[in-house]
Short mmCIF file of C-alpha atoms (C1' of nucleotides) and ligand atoms in Angstrom, two decimals:
data_model
loop_
_atom_site.label_atom_id
_atom_site.label_comp_id
_atom_site.label_asym_id
_atom_site.label_seq_id
_atom_site.Cartn_x
_atom_site.Cartn_y
_atom_site.Cartn_z
CA UNK M 144 0.00 0.00 0.00
CA UNK M 145 0.95 3.56 -0.38
CA UNK M 146 1.72 6.15 2.25
CA UNK M 147 -1.44 7.72 3.60
CA UNK M 148 -1.81 11.42 3.11
CA UNK M 149 -1.72 12.15 6.82
CA UNK M 150 1.27 9.98 7.47
CA UNK M 151 3.08 11.66 4.63
CA UNK M 152 2.30 15.16 5.85
CA UNK M 153 3.31 14.21 9.35
CA UNK M 154 6.67 12.92 8.19
CA UNK M 155 7.28 16.06 6.20
CA UNK M 156 6.35 18.27 9.14
CA UNK M 157 8.76 16.36 11.37
CA UNK M 158 11.55 17.21 9.00
CA UNK M 159 10.86 20.88 9.50
CA UNK M 160 9.51 21.49 6.01
CA UNK M 161 6.96 24.19 5.30
CA UNK M 162 3.71 22.75 4.08
CA UNK M 163 2.71 25.32 1.54
CA UNK M 164 -0.48 25.04 -0.46
CA UNK M 165 1.67 24.36 -3.51
CA UNK M 166 3.33 21.41 -1.85
CA UNK M 167 0.05 20.03 -0.57
CA UNK M 168 -1.42 20.33 -4.00
CA UNK M 169 1.38 18.41 -5.71
CA UNK M 170 1.27 15.78 -2.98
CA UNK M 171 -2.47 15.35 -3.40
CA UNK M 172 -2.07 14.95 -7.12
CA UNK M 173 0.62 12.33 -6.61
CA UNK M 174 -1.53 10.53 -4.05
CA UNK M 175 -4.64 10.53 -6.23
CA UNK M 176 -3.22 9.61 -9.58
CA UNK M 177 -1.43 6.47 -8.43
CA UNK M 178 0.36 6.41 -11.67
CA UNK M 179 3.36 7.68 -13.56
CA UNK M 180 3.01 11.42 -13.85
CA UNK M 181 5.13 13.68 -15.98
CA UNK M 182 5.63 17.32 -15.10
CA UNK M 183 3.03 18.21 -17.72
CA UNK M 184 0.61 15.68 -16.30
CA UNK M 185 0.97 17.29 -12.92
CA UNK M 186 0.51 20.75 -14.37
CA UNK M 187 -2.64 19.58 -16.13
CA UNK M 188 -3.97 18.23 -12.84
CA UNK M 189 -3.15 21.50 -11.14
CA UNK M 190 -5.16 23.37 -13.72
CA UNK M 191 -8.01 20.89 -13.54
CA UNK M 192 -8.26 21.62 -9.85
CA UNK M 193 -8.60 25.30 -10.50
CA UNK M 194 -5.15 26.15 -9.21
CA UNK M 195 -2.08 27.42 -10.98
CA UNK M 196 1.56 26.63 -10.26
CA UNK M 197 4.63 27.62 -12.19
CA UNK M 198 6.54 24.90 -13.96
CA UNK M 199 9.52 25.99 -11.89
CA UNK M 200 7.64 25.36 -8.68
CA UNK M 201 6.48 21.94 -9.78
CA UNK M 202 10.05 21.01 -10.61
CA UNK M 203 11.25 22.30 -7.28
CA UNK M 204 8.66 20.42 -5.27
CA UNK M 205 9.33 17.18 -7.12
CA UNK M 206 13.04 17.57 -6.57
CA UNK M 207 12.42 18.17 -2.90
CA UNK M 208 10.24 15.08 -2.53
CA UNK M 209 12.75 13.04 -4.46
CA UNK M 210 15.64 14.08 -2.25
CA UNK M 211 13.60 13.23 0.82
CA UNK M 212 13.04 9.78 -0.63
CA UNK M 213 9.26 10.02 -1.01
CA UNK M 214 9.07 10.24 -4.77
CA UNK M 215 10.85 8.37 -7.54
CA UNK M 216 12.01 10.03 -10.74
CA UNK M 217 12.35 7.61 -13.62
CA UNK M 218 13.23 7.91 -17.26
CA UNK M 219 10.88 5.57 -19.10
CA UNK M 220 12.60 6.10 -22.45
CA UNK M 221 10.14 7.12 -25.15
CA UNK M 222 7.69 8.20 -22.50
CA UNK M 223 10.13 10.57 -20.88
CA UNK M 224 10.70 11.31 -17.23
CA UNK M 225 7.94 10.49 -14.77
CA UNK M 226 7.37 10.85 -11.06
CA UNK M 227 5.56 8.55 -8.67
CA UNK M 228 5.22 8.19 -4.92
CA UNK M 229 7.40 5.38 -3.67
CA UNK M 230 4.97 2.86 -2.19
CA UNK M 231 5.68 -0.03 0.07
CA UNK M 232 6.33 -2.51 -1.23
CA UNK M 233 8.11 -0.90 -4.13
CA UNK M 234 7.60 -1.91 -7.73
CA UNK M 235 9.57 -1.57 -10.94
CA UNK M 236 9.02 -1.84 -14.68
CA UNK M 237 10.09 -3.76 -17.74
CA UNK M 238 9.88 -1.62 -20.85
CA UNK M 239 9.87 -3.00 -24.38
CA UNK M 240 12.23 -1.17 -26.70
CA UNK M 241 10.16 -2.22 -29.69
CA UNK M 242 6.50 -1.74 -28.81
CA UNK M 243 6.92 0.51 -25.80
CA UNK M 244 4.89 -1.80 -23.60
CA UNK M 245 5.36 -1.34 -19.85
CA UNK M 246 5.16 -4.29 -17.47
CA UNK M 247 4.99 -3.78 -13.72
CA UNK M 248 7.07 -6.14 -11.61
CA UNK M 249 7.41 -6.61 -7.87
CA UNK M 250 10.39 -5.65 -5.79
CA UNK M 251 11.32 -9.26 -5.15
CA UNK M 252 13.29 -9.33 -8.38
CA UNK M 253 15.75 -6.85 -6.95
CA UNK M 254 16.20 -8.24 -3.48
CA UNK M 255 19.15 -10.44 -4.37
CA UNK M 256 20.81 -7.65 -6.28
CA UNK M 257 20.34 -5.31 -3.35
CA UNK M 258 21.88 -7.80 -0.95
CA UNK M 259 24.81 -8.51 -3.21
CA UNK M 260 25.60 -4.86 -3.63
CA UNK M 261 25.42 -4.28 0.10
CA UNK M 262 27.52 -7.29 0.93
CA UNK M 263 30.12 -7.13 -1.80
CA UNK M 264 30.62 -3.40 -2.04
CA UNK M 265 29.36 -1.99 1.22
CA UNK M 266 27.17 0.22 -0.90
CA UNK M 267 23.59 1.02 0.06
CA UNK M 268 21.65 1.01 -3.21
CA UNK M 269 18.52 3.07 -3.59
CA UNK M 270 16.57 0.88 -5.95
CA UNK M 271 13.20 2.54 -5.68
CA UNK M 272 11.62 2.37 -9.12
CA UNK M 273 13.79 0.84 -11.80
CA UNK M 274 13.20 0.76 -15.52
CA UNK M 275 14.66 -2.30 -17.24
CA UNK M 276 14.64 -2.08 -21.02
CA UNK M 277 14.51 -5.02 -23.38
CA UNK M 278 12.15 -6.95 -25.63
CA UNK M 279 8.78 -8.25 -24.50
CA UNK M 280 7.54 -11.72 -25.33
CA UNK M 281 5.77 -10.67 -28.51
CA UNK M 282 8.52 -8.46 -29.85
CA UNK M 283 11.29 -10.86 -28.89
CA UNK M 284 9.94 -13.45 -31.28
CA UNK M 285 9.83 -11.20 -34.29
CA UNK M 286 13.32 -10.48 -35.56
CA UNK M 287 14.10 -6.90 -34.91
CA UNK M 288 16.50 -5.10 -37.18
CA UNK M 289 19.00 -2.74 -35.65
CA UNK M 290 17.75 0.34 -37.44
CA UNK F 170 37.84 -8.06 -23.54
CA UNK F 171 36.51 -5.50 -25.88
CA UNK F 172 35.55 -5.96 -29.50
CA UNK F 173 38.53 -5.59 -31.77
CA UNK F 174 38.37 -2.83 -34.32
CA UNK F 175 38.38 -5.22 -37.25
CA UNK F 176 35.75 -7.47 -35.81
CA UNK F 177 33.58 -4.48 -35.14
CA UNK F 178 33.93 -3.11 -38.65
CA UNK F 179 33.24 -6.52 -40.10
CA UNK F 180 30.04 -6.87 -38.14
CA UNK F 181 28.89 -3.46 -39.21
CA UNK F 182 29.67 -4.21 -42.84
CA UNK F 183 27.66 -7.42 -42.66
CA UNK F 184 24.65 -5.44 -41.57
CA UNK F 185 24.88 -3.38 -44.71
CA UNK F 186 25.95 -0.18 -43.04
CA UNK F 187 28.03 2.39 -44.83
CA UNK F 188 31.41 2.81 -43.21
CA UNK F 189 31.90 6.51 -43.60
CA UNK F 190 34.99 8.29 -42.35
CA UNK F 191 32.81 9.93 -39.69
CA UNK F 192 31.65 6.59 -38.38
CA UNK F 193 35.15 5.15 -38.37
CA UNK F 194 36.37 8.16 -36.49
CA UNK F 195 33.77 7.89 -33.74
CA UNK F 196 34.39 4.16 -33.50
CA UNK F 197 38.12 4.68 -33.14
CA UNK F 198 37.56 7.24 -30.42
CA UNK F 199 35.30 4.84 -28.57
CA UNK F 200 37.82 2.02 -28.98
CA UNK F 201 40.76 4.09 -27.78
CA UNK F 202 39.26 5.88 -24.83
CA UNK F 203 38.01 2.81 -23.03
CA UNK F 204 36.05 5.02 -20.78
CA UNK F 205 32.81 6.86 -20.36
CA UNK F 206 32.64 9.49 -23.05
CA UNK F 207 30.12 12.28 -23.27
CA UNK F 208 29.19 13.82 -26.57
CA UNK F 209 31.49 16.74 -25.74
CA UNK F 210 34.30 14.36 -24.88
CA UNK F 211 33.93 12.77 -28.26
CA UNK F 212 33.84 16.11 -30.00
CA UNK F 213 37.01 17.12 -28.19
CA UNK F 214 38.69 13.93 -29.36
CA UNK F 215 37.54 14.59 -32.89
CA UNK F 216 39.13 18.01 -32.79
CA UNK F 217 42.29 16.67 -31.21
CA UNK F 218 42.63 14.33 -34.16
CA UNK F 219 42.47 17.22 -36.55
CA UNK F 220 39.03 16.30 -37.80
CA UNK F 221 35.71 18.07 -37.43
CA UNK F 222 32.27 16.54 -37.04
CA UNK F 223 28.99 18.24 -36.34
CA UNK F 224 27.35 17.61 -33.00
CA UNK F 225 24.38 16.36 -34.98
CA UNK F 226 26.51 13.75 -36.68
CA UNK F 227 28.05 12.58 -33.44
CA UNK F 228 24.58 12.17 -31.96
CA UNK F 229 23.42 10.28 -35.02
CA UNK F 230 26.35 7.89 -35.05
CA UNK F 231 26.02 7.16 -31.35
CA UNK F 232 22.31 6.54 -31.75
CA UNK F 233 23.04 4.19 -34.60
CA UNK F 234 25.64 2.21 -32.64
CA UNK F 235 23.33 2.07 -29.67
CA UNK F 236 20.46 0.67 -31.69
CA UNK F 237 22.76 -1.94 -33.15
CA UNK F 238 23.70 -2.95 -29.63
CA UNK F 239 27.38 -2.02 -29.82
CA UNK F 240 27.33 1.01 -27.59
CA UNK F 241 25.66 1.73 -24.26
CA UNK F 242 24.10 5.05 -23.41
CA UNK F 243 23.93 5.67 -19.69
CA UNK F 244 22.78 8.54 -17.54
CA UNK F 245 25.30 8.78 -14.70
CA UNK F 246 23.33 11.43 -12.84
CA UNK F 247 25.46 14.49 -12.05
CA UNK F 248 27.91 13.46 -14.72
CA UNK F 249 25.29 13.40 -17.42
CA UNK F 250 24.85 11.00 -20.29
CA UNK F 251 27.84 8.97 -21.42
CA UNK F 252 28.57 6.43 -24.11
CA UNK F 253 30.81 3.39 -24.02
CA UNK F 254 31.42 0.35 -26.17
CA UNK F 255 29.73 -2.66 -24.69
CA UNK F 256 32.53 -5.07 -23.86
CA UNK F 257 32.37 -8.71 -23.06
CA UNK F 258 31.99 -9.35 -20.30
CA UNK F 259 29.84 -6.38 -19.54
CA UNK F 260 30.25 -4.20 -16.50
CA UNK F 261 28.07 -1.79 -14.56
CA UNK F 262 28.40 0.98 -12.00
CA UNK F 263 27.42 1.97 -8.48
CA UNK F 264 27.15 5.74 -8.15
CA UNK F 265 27.12 7.57 -4.85
CA UNK F 266 24.39 10.18 -4.60
CA UNK F 267 26.40 12.09 -2.04
CA UNK F 268 30.03 12.21 -3.19
CA UNK F 269 29.49 11.26 -6.81
CA UNK F 270 31.93 8.37 -6.58
CA UNK F 271 31.63 5.74 -9.29
CA UNK F 272 32.39 2.08 -8.58
CA UNK F 273 32.71 -0.44 -11.38
CA UNK F 274 31.10 -3.81 -10.81
CA UNK F 275 31.05 -7.01 -12.80
CA UNK F 276 28.12 -8.40 -14.69
CA UNK F 277 27.71 -11.30 -12.29
CA UNK F 278 25.57 -9.12 -10.04
CA UNK F 279 22.92 -8.98 -12.71
CA UNK F 280 22.86 -12.57 -13.83
CA UNK F 281 20.18 -13.64 -11.40
CA UNK F 282 18.05 -10.65 -12.21
CA UNK F 283 18.37 -11.37 -15.91
CA UNK F 284 17.34 -14.98 -15.45
CA UNK F 285 14.39 -14.06 -13.27
CA UNK F 286 13.11 -11.55 -15.74
CA UNK F 287 13.43 -14.03 -18.58
CA UNK F 288 11.81 -16.84 -16.68
CA UNK F 289 9.05 -14.99 -14.89
CA UNK F 290 8.04 -12.50 -17.56
CA UNK F 291 9.29 -13.96 -20.81
CA UNK F 292 11.04 -10.67 -21.27
CA UNK F 293 14.52 -10.41 -22.72
CA UNK F 294 16.23 -7.67 -20.74
CA UNK F 295 19.04 -5.66 -22.28
CA UNK F 296 21.12 -4.97 -19.20
CA UNK F 297 24.26 -3.70 -20.85
CA UNK F 298 25.62 -0.97 -18.63
CA UNK F 299 23.50 -0.17 -15.59
CA UNK F 300 23.88 2.71 -13.17
CA UNK F 301 22.73 1.90 -9.65
CA UNK F 302 22.49 4.95 -7.40
CA UNK F 303 22.84 4.93 -3.64
CA UNK F 304 25.30 5.73 -0.89
CA UNK F 305 28.86 4.50 -0.81
CA UNK F 306 30.51 3.12 2.29
CA UNK F 307 31.93 6.46 3.41
CA UNK F 308 28.84 8.51 2.76
CA UNK F 309 26.46 5.92 4.15
CA UNK F 310 27.98 6.31 7.57
CA UNK F 311 27.60 10.06 7.76
CA UNK F 312 23.99 11.04 8.22
CA UNK F 313 22.79 12.70 5.10
CA UNK F 314 20.06 15.29 5.33
CA UNK F 315 17.31 15.22 2.74
CA UNK F 316 17.99 18.69 1.42
"C1'" DT C 122 -3.16 37.42 17.97
"C1'" DT C 123 0.35 39.94 15.69
"C1'" DC C 124 4.91 40.27 14.06
"C1'" DC C 125 9.14 38.72 12.01
"C1'" DT C 126 12.05 36.31 9.14
"C1'" DA C 127 13.88 32.57 6.64
"C1'" DA C 128 11.94 29.63 3.39
"C1'" DT C 129 9.33 29.40 -0.66
"C1'" DT C 130 7.21 30.93 -4.88
"C1'" DG C 131 6.46 33.54 -9.38
"C1'" DC C 132 8.20 35.36 -13.28
"C1'" DG C 133 10.86 35.47 -17.18
"C1'" DA C 134 15.15 34.74 -19.04
"C1'" DA C 135 19.02 31.57 -19.62
"C1'" DT C 136 21.04 27.34 -20.27
"C1'" DT C 137 21.55 22.74 -21.95
"C1'" DA C 138 20.64 18.77 -24.50
"C1'" DT C 139 18.79 16.85 -28.36
"C1'" DT C 140 16.23 16.76 -32.71
"C1'" DC C 141 14.75 18.49 -37.18
"C1'" DT C 142 14.95 20.09 -42.08
"C1'" DC C 143 16.75 20.07 -46.26
"C1'" DA C 144 20.34 20.72 -49.57
"C1'" DA C 145 24.87 18.83 -50.63
"C1'" DC C 146 27.83 14.98 -50.61
"C1'" DT C 147 29.53 10.16 -50.94
"C1'" DG C 148 30.12 4.93 -50.13
"C1'" DC C 149 29.49 1.17 -52.52
"C1'" DG C 150 26.87 -2.08 -55.47
"C1'" DA C 151 25.83 -2.69 -60.40
"C1'" DT H 203 32.64 4.48 -63.82
"C1'" DC H 204 27.87 5.69 -62.61
"C1'" DG H 205 23.87 6.37 -59.94
"C1'" DC H 206 21.47 6.89 -56.02
"C1'" DA H 207 19.98 5.70 -51.40
"C1'" DG H 208 22.04 6.65 -47.34
"C1'" DT H 209 24.66 9.96 -44.81
"C1'" DT H 210 26.38 14.41 -43.40
"C1'" DG H 211 26.63 19.66 -42.56
"C1'" DA H 212 24.63 23.78 -41.13
"C1'" DG H 213 21.88 26.14 -38.37
"C1'" DA H 214 17.39 26.71 -36.62
"C1'" DA H 215 13.97 24.69 -33.63
"C1'" DT H 216 12.31 22.25 -29.84
"C1'" DA H 217 12.10 20.52 -25.26
"C1'" DA H 218 13.51 20.06 -20.66
"C1'" DT H 219 15.36 22.00 -16.80
"C1'" DT H 220 17.65 25.62 -14.10
"C1'" DC H 221 18.70 30.35 -12.55
"C1'" DG H 222 18.30 35.03 -10.37
"C1'" DC H 223 15.90 37.98 -7.86
"C1'" DA H 224 11.95 40.41 -6.05
"C1'" DA H 225 7.55 39.43 -3.81
"C1'" DT H 226 5.05 36.47 -0.84
"C1'" DT H 227 4.09 33.55 3.08
"C1'" DA H 228 4.28 29.58 6.79
"C1'" DG H 229 4.98 29.02 11.16
"C1'" DG H 230 7.57 30.10 15.40
"C1'" DA H 231 8.36 33.91 18.89
"C1'" DA H 232 6.56 37.49 21.53
MN1 MN Z 459 5.68 2.66 -11.54
MN1 MN Z 460 31.32 1.86 -17.66
ZN1 ZN Z 461 7.19 -5.32 -27.22
ZN1 ZN Z 462 29.90 8.63 -1.41
#
DNA sequence: TTCCTAATTGCGAATTATTCTCAACTGCGA
DNA sequence: TCGCAGTTGAGAATAATTCGCAATTAGGAA
């Protein structure tokens, strides 16, 4: 499940952050649309709710939430950069280079990798919302030319 | 080891690609500097060799090599997007979000993940040159503030 | 409740990275 | 050697993100 709104706000308050209406708005949009949202998507939502934030502000708030570890920022390739609240448990995606299809996968896939990295390199990986590119079942069977 | 120049050219010829002087030049630069090269890095090398390619052309050649599966394109975060010939065996990197340190790791780390993805999702992942972000040993011990 | 101030936002320009268009050029098969 | 589809050059265009600074405001202190 995802963070609840109240829990989220509480955690932010604890960290001494100012809860401006702009920040609440972006948080609400992220909480509602439990989806991949681009900056434009978020701006559209802002407008739809009768509000109005600068692009700059949206970028700044997303950056802030990302640095705090509440939001993931992921480049989905063709589909560009998207933001999403990091739920628990986390999830990740397989993205087909040919058809663009996006498959959601659980975090289990990455548990071994995480452990290995920790053990072998004493490195604490932040694998929050990975995009793995490749060829899906359908496209893998066709023979894809390089160009 | 890395692809040899001749082997590489042969493979490209087989695929019916035109081996222009521009393409040879970029290939040679990639072969020599066995390193992460940004587009600017490559342009600098081009100049250093007394030649002169447009940025556009460099982008196009890199895109072409990437699509053919010979070159990886990786976003290293702070350090931007870099290109590198995909060697065999492949390697990947751990990148510290705090100090920016880059650790090279072998491909073994990803073998399990690859198998899982193939088995569980019938998806052929192209894990050529991954960047895993997180905190290195030194930085993990300090307490990092969110901002 | 009011006041104060550091944190945050708005605005618009700047920067950066990448792509596009189209005319000129050229690698390579016939 | 010729012809042309594929490739490059040039420079503008587009898209994404960041910057600088003045105006605003959240939230603690009085
Ligand atoms: Mn997702
Ligand atoms: Mn590398
Ligand atoms: Zn596909
Ligand atoms: Zn570090």
